[in-house]
Tab-separated table of C-alpha atoms in Angstrom:
chain	number	residue	atom	x	y	z
A	41	MET	CA	1.692	13.284	32.844
A	42	TRP	CA	-0.776	11.095	34.949
A	43	MET	CA	-2.589	13.157	37.549
A	44	THR	CA	-4.256	12.203	40.847
A	45	ARG	CA	-8.592	12.975	40.128
A	46	GLU	CA	-8.464	16.228	42.236
A	47	GLU	CA	-4.902	18.007	40.774
A	48	ILE	CA	-6.889	17.137	36.627
A	49	SER	CA	-10.375	18.406	37.875
A	50	ALA	CA	-7.841	21.628	38.807
A	51	THR	CA	-6.577	21.729	36.030
A	52	LEU	CA	-9.875	21.314	34.160
A	53	GLY	CA	-11.300	23.885	36.057
A	54	ILE	CA	-13.555	21.073	36.251
A	55	VAL	CA	-15.977	18.961	40.562
A	56	PRO	CA	-13.838	15.591	41.138
A	57	ASN	CA	-17.448	14.545	40.212
A	58	SER	CA	-16.918	15.358	36.791
A	59	VAL	CA	-14.018	13.011	35.805
A	60	ARG	CA	-15.852	9.926	35.670
A	61	GLY	CA	-18.152	11.402	32.492
A	62	LYS	CA	-14.911	12.583	31.094
A	63	VAL	CA	-13.422	9.489	31.564
A	64	GLN	CA	-16.330	8.138	29.545
A	65	LYS	CA	-16.613	10.240	26.800
A	66	GLY	CA	-12.585	9.774	26.249
A	67	GLN	CA	-11.702	13.127	26.806
A	68	ILE	CA	-9.084	11.193	29.615
A	69	GLU	CA	-7.686	8.111	29.947
A	70	ARG	CA	-7.752	6.516	33.386
A	71	LYS	CA	-5.157	4.467	34.961
A	72	VAL	CA	-5.143	2.518	38.115
A	73	GLU	CA	-1.769	2.331	39.018
A	74	ASP	CA	-0.773	1.326	42.966
A	75	GLY	CA	-3.658	0.770	43.926
A	76	LYS	CA	-4.450	4.850	43.029
A	77	ASN	CA	-6.632	6.267	40.290
A	78	LEU	CA	-4.500	8.517	36.988
A	79	TYR	CA	-5.645	10.620	35.558
A	80	ARG	CA	-4.293	12.704	31.335
A	81	ILE	CA	-5.904	13.844	28.837
A	82	VAL	CA	-6.370	12.871	26.345
A	83	SER	CA	-8.586	15.123	24.196
A	84	ALA	CA	-8.538	18.831	24.576
A	85	VAL	CA	-11.475	19.072	27.187
A	86	PRO	CA	-12.703	23.297	26.878
A	87	LYS	CA	-12.905	24.271	30.616
A	88	ARG	CA	-15.852	25.154	32.828
A	89	GLY	CA	-18.097	27.742	32.076
A	90	ILE	CA	-16.612	28.371	28.264
A	91	SER	CA	-17.670	27.552	24.922
A	92	PRO	CA	-15.587	25.182	22.591
A	93	GLU	CA	-15.417	28.128	20.243
A	94	GLU	CA	-13.036	29.870	22.817
A	95	HIS	CA	-11.120	26.928	24.101
A	96	GLU	CA	-9.562	26.170	20.692
A	97	PRO	CA	-6.306	28.543	20.372
A	98	ALA	CA	-6.546	31.866	18.442
A	99	PRO	CA	-5.164	32.053	15.039
A	100	VAL	CA	-2.787	34.049	14.666
A	101	GLU	CA	-3.271	37.849	13.118
A	102	THR	CA	-0.766	39.629	11.402
A	103	GLY	CA	-0.761	43.155	12.935
A	104	PRO	CA	-2.700	46.425	10.722
A	105	ALA	CA	-0.381	48.494	9.293
A	106	PRO	CA	-0.020	51.401	13.208
A	107	GLN	CA	-2.738	54.229	11.679
A	108	GLU	CA	-2.304	57.271	13.554
A	109	GLU	CA	-4.463	57.922	16.800
A	110	SER	CA	-7.631	60.297	16.783
A	111	ARG	CA	-7.442	63.057	18.442
A	112	PRO	CA	-9.851	63.578	20.636
A	113	THR	CA	-12.531	65.503	19.830
A	114	SER	CA	-15.282	67.561	21.498
A	115	PRO	CA	-18.805	66.941	21.121
A	116	GLU	CA	-20.719	68.678	18.764
A	117	PRO	CA	-23.166	70.495	20.447
A	118	THR	CA	-26.850	69.024	21.155
A	119	PRO	CA	-28.926	71.412	19.611
A	120	VAL	CA	-31.518	73.060	21.755
A	121	LEU	CA	-35.171	73.226	20.255
A	122	THR	CA	-37.289	75.746	21.179
A	123	ALA	CA	-40.701	75.799	20.787
A	124	PRO	CA	-42.353	77.638	17.573
A	125	ARG	CA	-43.720	81.210	19.025
A	126	ILE	CA	-47.150	81.333	18.023
A	127	GLU	CA	-48.397	85.117	17.791
A	128	ARG	CA	-51.603	86.107	18.994
A	129	ALA	CA	-53.736	88.174	17.269
A	130	PRO	CA	-53.743	91.617	19.163
A	131	GLU	CA	-57.231	92.026	21.032
A	132	VAL	CA	-59.521	94.249	19.729
A	133	VAL	CA	-60.926	96.367	21.984
A	134	PRO	CA	-64.266	97.398	21.868
A	135	ALA	CA	-64.576	101.185	21.628
A	136	PHE	CA	-65.334	102.896	25.239
A	137	ARG	CA	-68.550	104.239	25.813
A	138	PRO	CA	-68.983	106.193	29.610
A	139	VAL	CA	-72.214	104.572	30.358
A	140	GLU	CA	-74.739	106.563	32.837
A	141	ARG	CA	-74.441	106.232	36.920
A	142	ARG	CA	-77.426	107.331	38.255
A	143	PRO	CA	-77.649	108.656	41.275
A	144	GLU	CA	-78.201	106.000	43.744
A	145	PRO	CA	-81.334	106.315	46.893
A	146	GLU	CA	-81.067	107.861	49.606
A	147	PRO	CA	-81.706	103.866	52.197
A	148	LYS	CA	-84.489	104.397	54.074
A	149	ARG	CA	-83.857	105.266	57.473
A	150	GLN	CA	-86.566	103.268	59.486
A	151	PRO	CA	-88.449	106.061	61.070
A	152	THR	CA	-87.425	106.829	65.778
A	153	GLU	CA	-89.982	107.845	68.193
A	154	LYS	CA	-87.748	109.537	69.600
A	155	GLY	CA	-84.836	111.288	68.534
A	156	ALA	CA	-80.999	112.214	69.500
A	157	PHE	CA	-81.241	112.531	73.311
A	158	ASN	CA	-79.764	115.854	74.008
A	159	PRO	CA	-79.476	115.528	77.664
A	160	LYS	CA	-78.250	120.040	77.399
A	161	GLN	CA	-81.533	121.189	75.865
A	162	VAL	CA	-83.744	118.528	77.751
A	163	LEU	CA	-82.280	119.825	81.021
A	164	LEU	CA	-82.805	123.141	80.201
A	165	ASP	CA	-86.162	123.282	78.868
A	166	LEU	CA	-86.868	122.079	81.849
A	167	LEU	CA	-86.055	125.385	83.038
A	168	ALA	CA	-88.205	127.552	80.313
A	169	SER	CA	-90.919	124.911	81.393
A	170	MET	CA	-90.451	126.456	84.771
A	171	LYS	CA	-92.078	130.220	84.307
A	172	VAL	CA	-90.166	132.992	86.981
A	173	GLY	CA	-90.114	136.148	85.494
A	174	ARG	CA	-88.538	135.483	82.708
A	175	SER	CA	-87.209	132.830	79.282
A	176	ILE	CA	-84.487	130.251	79.096
A	177	ASP	CA	-83.791	131.422	75.883
A	178	ALA	CA	-82.560	134.272	76.766
A	179	ILE	CA	-79.601	132.964	78.761
A	180	GLU	CA	-76.155	132.650	76.492
A	181	LYS	CA	-73.893	129.907	76.115
A	182	GLY	CA	-71.297	131.546	78.197
A	183	ASP	CA	-73.321	132.274	81.307
A	184	GLU	CA	-76.382	130.082	81.173
A	185	ILE	CA	-75.399	127.153	84.305
A	186	ASP	CA	-73.726	130.654	86.243
A	187	LEU	CA	-76.967	133.188	86.146
A	188	ALA	CA	-79.304	129.406	86.354
A	189	THR	CA	-77.185	129.063	89.767
A	190	GLY	CA	-77.156	132.722	91.049
A	191	GLU	CA	-80.646	134.897	89.592
A	192	ILE	CA	-82.951	132.227	89.042
A	193	SER	CA	-82.878	130.104	92.319
A	194	ARG	CA	-82.780	133.810	94.337
A	195	ASP	CA	-86.114	133.950	92.332
A	196	LEU	CA	-86.906	130.976	92.833
A	197	ASP	CA	-85.829	131.590	96.330
A	198	ALA	CA	-89.179	133.086	97.133
A	199	LYS	CA	-91.235	132.694	94.407
A	200	ILE	CA	-91.847	128.897	94.146
A	201	SER	CA	-92.378	126.243	97.557
A	202	MET	CA	-90.172	123.997	98.110
A	203	ARG	CA	-90.412	121.653	95.904
A	204	LYS	CA	-89.878	123.142	92.629
A	205	HIS	CA	-86.302	124.698	94.971
A	206	ARG	CA	-84.879	121.142	95.076
A	207	GLN	CA	-85.952	120.367	91.809
A	208	LEU	CA	-84.194	123.066	90.501
A	209	LYS	CA	-81.390	122.597	92.667
A	210	GLU	CA	-81.035	119.078	90.304
A	211	ILE	CA	-80.730	120.251	87.682
A	212	GLU	CA	-78.363	123.426	88.509
A	213	ASP	CA	-76.165	119.637	89.549
A	214	ALA	CA	-77.145	117.644	86.247
A	215	LEU	CA	-75.567	120.859	83.849
A	216	GLU	CA	-72.955	121.199	85.416
A	217	ARG	CA	-71.813	117.755	85.632
A	218	ILE	CA	-72.588	118.135	81.565
A	219	LYS	CA	-69.920	121.070	82.387
A	220	LEU	CA	-67.882	118.889	84.080
A	221	GLY	CA	-68.710	115.742	81.891
A	222	GLU	CA	-69.898	113.598	83.816
A	223	TYR	CA	-73.309	113.787	83.479
A	224	GLY	CA	-75.142	109.550	83.035
A	225	GLU	CA	-72.824	108.592	85.519
A	226	CYS	CA	-73.898	107.340	89.132
A	227	GLU	CA	-72.507	108.639	91.367
A	228	ASP	CA	-72.740	105.330	93.693
A	229	CYS	CA	-71.252	102.635	91.595
A	230	GLY	CA	-69.399	105.167	88.655
A	231	GLU	CA	-71.520	102.674	86.387
A	232	PRO	CA	-73.189	104.613	83.350
A	233	ILE	CA	-76.989	104.914	83.031
A	234	PRO	CA	-79.010	103.464	80.574
A	235	GLU	CA	-80.492	106.294	78.786
A	236	GLN	CA	-84.109	105.659	78.984
A	237	ARG	CA	-83.868	106.534	82.098
A	238	LEU	CA	-82.004	109.717	81.796
A	239	ARG	CA	-84.855	110.356	79.268
A	240	LEU	CA	-87.096	109.847	82.155
A	241	PHE	CA	-85.091	111.322	84.505
A	242	PRO	CA	-82.406	113.458	82.940
A	243	ALA	CA	-81.359	114.859	86.160
A	244	ALA	CA	-80.956	111.377	87.728
A	245	ARG	CA	-77.711	110.984	89.831
A	246	LEU	CA	-78.405	107.598	90.566
A	247	CYS	CA	-78.904	104.344	87.991
A	248	VAL	CA	-81.893	102.335	89.022
A	249	ARG	CA	-79.831	99.637	91.218
A	250	CYS	CA	-79.092	101.544	93.893
A	251	GLN	CA	-82.088	103.649	93.340
A	252	GLU	CA	-83.671	101.314	94.718
A	253	GLU	CA	-81.664	100.855	97.052
A	254	LEU	CA	-81.541	103.724	98.315
A	255	ASP	CA	-85.490	103.398	98.963
A	256	GLN	CA	-85.417	101.023	100.373
A	257	TYR	CA	-82.916	101.578	103.355
A	258	GLU	CA	-85.614	105.088	102.774
A	259	LYS	CA	-88.208	102.966	104.103
A	260	LEU	CA	-86.436	101.022	106.164
A	261	ARG	CA	-85.570	103.907	107.614
A	262	GLU	CA	-89.777	104.496	107.915
A	263	SER	CA	-90.559	101.367	109.478
A	264	GLN	CA	-88.009	101.840	111.940
A	265	GLY	CA	-89.945	105.326	112.550
A	266	VAL	CA	-86.756	108.169	111.901
A	267	ARG	CA	-88.570	109.866	108.628
A	268	GLY	CA	-85.719	112.126	106.475
A	269	GLY	CA	-87.405	114.449	103.123
A	270	THR	CA	-86.990	112.563	100.766
A	271	TRP	CA	-86.791	112.664	97.030
A	272	ARG	CA	-88.698	110.440	94.867
A	273	GLU	CA	-88.479	110.992	90.777
A	274	GLU	CA	-91.755	109.853	89.348
A	275	PRO	CA	-92.177	110.892	85.893
A	276	SER	CA	-95.228	112.783	84.720
A	277	GLU	CA	-96.382	113.981	81.276
A	278	GLY	CA	-92.859	113.089	79.960
A	279	THR	CA	-91.418	116.259	82.171
A	280	TYR	CA	-88.903	115.342	85.512
A	281	VAL	CA	-90.764	115.495	88.591
A	282	ARG	CA	-89.299	114.999	91.725
A	283	THR	CA	-91.093	114.660	94.309
A	284	PHE	CA	-90.836	114.957	98.028
A	285	GLU	CA	-91.162	113.555	101.714
A	286	ASP	CA	-91.421	115.144	104.946
């Protein structure tokens, strides 16, 4: 059967430009009829993309005898490989030997020039230094402050100078502040008084800054001609001394 170039290329599965090559190889016959090129297949031409062996008709095979369908069998479990356990030799524990412990040397304490500050004892020692006919050491702990403010004050009124009387009053007030838990606090600003100052002036009521302000105020009063009794704290041979100026 004669076909146009497009029809035969579609039948053979090739591009139209390849038809001319097939004509030259004698696989396709060409004729001109009514001014048109017609083509027909002379010999078997393999389709594009198919090898000649595949294009040849497959021989008819006689089917083998029907076999019984094999039933699907469950896959065999894959064996799990485990690493062999390596048995370790038992550890040899060395025999216990008691370790002799030597006593640790006590840490060396740095020598201090001054021991712990005990303001109450310092104030009582100051009272003891003011000999008034009886020893302060005989005062019992419960009534030491009462006796200091009572009996000793009355004796001092008659036996010691005004300076010692004022000094005793400051010591008594300091002991009272210890009893109330207010010792070591500045009565003006409320800040703690440094221990170094309390060692020098155990009955100090003011910190250094407030004391300096008070001294400047007293000096101002003196410069203005308004004089009044003032007390100044001065160290004297390691004891508490407070001088009175009138």
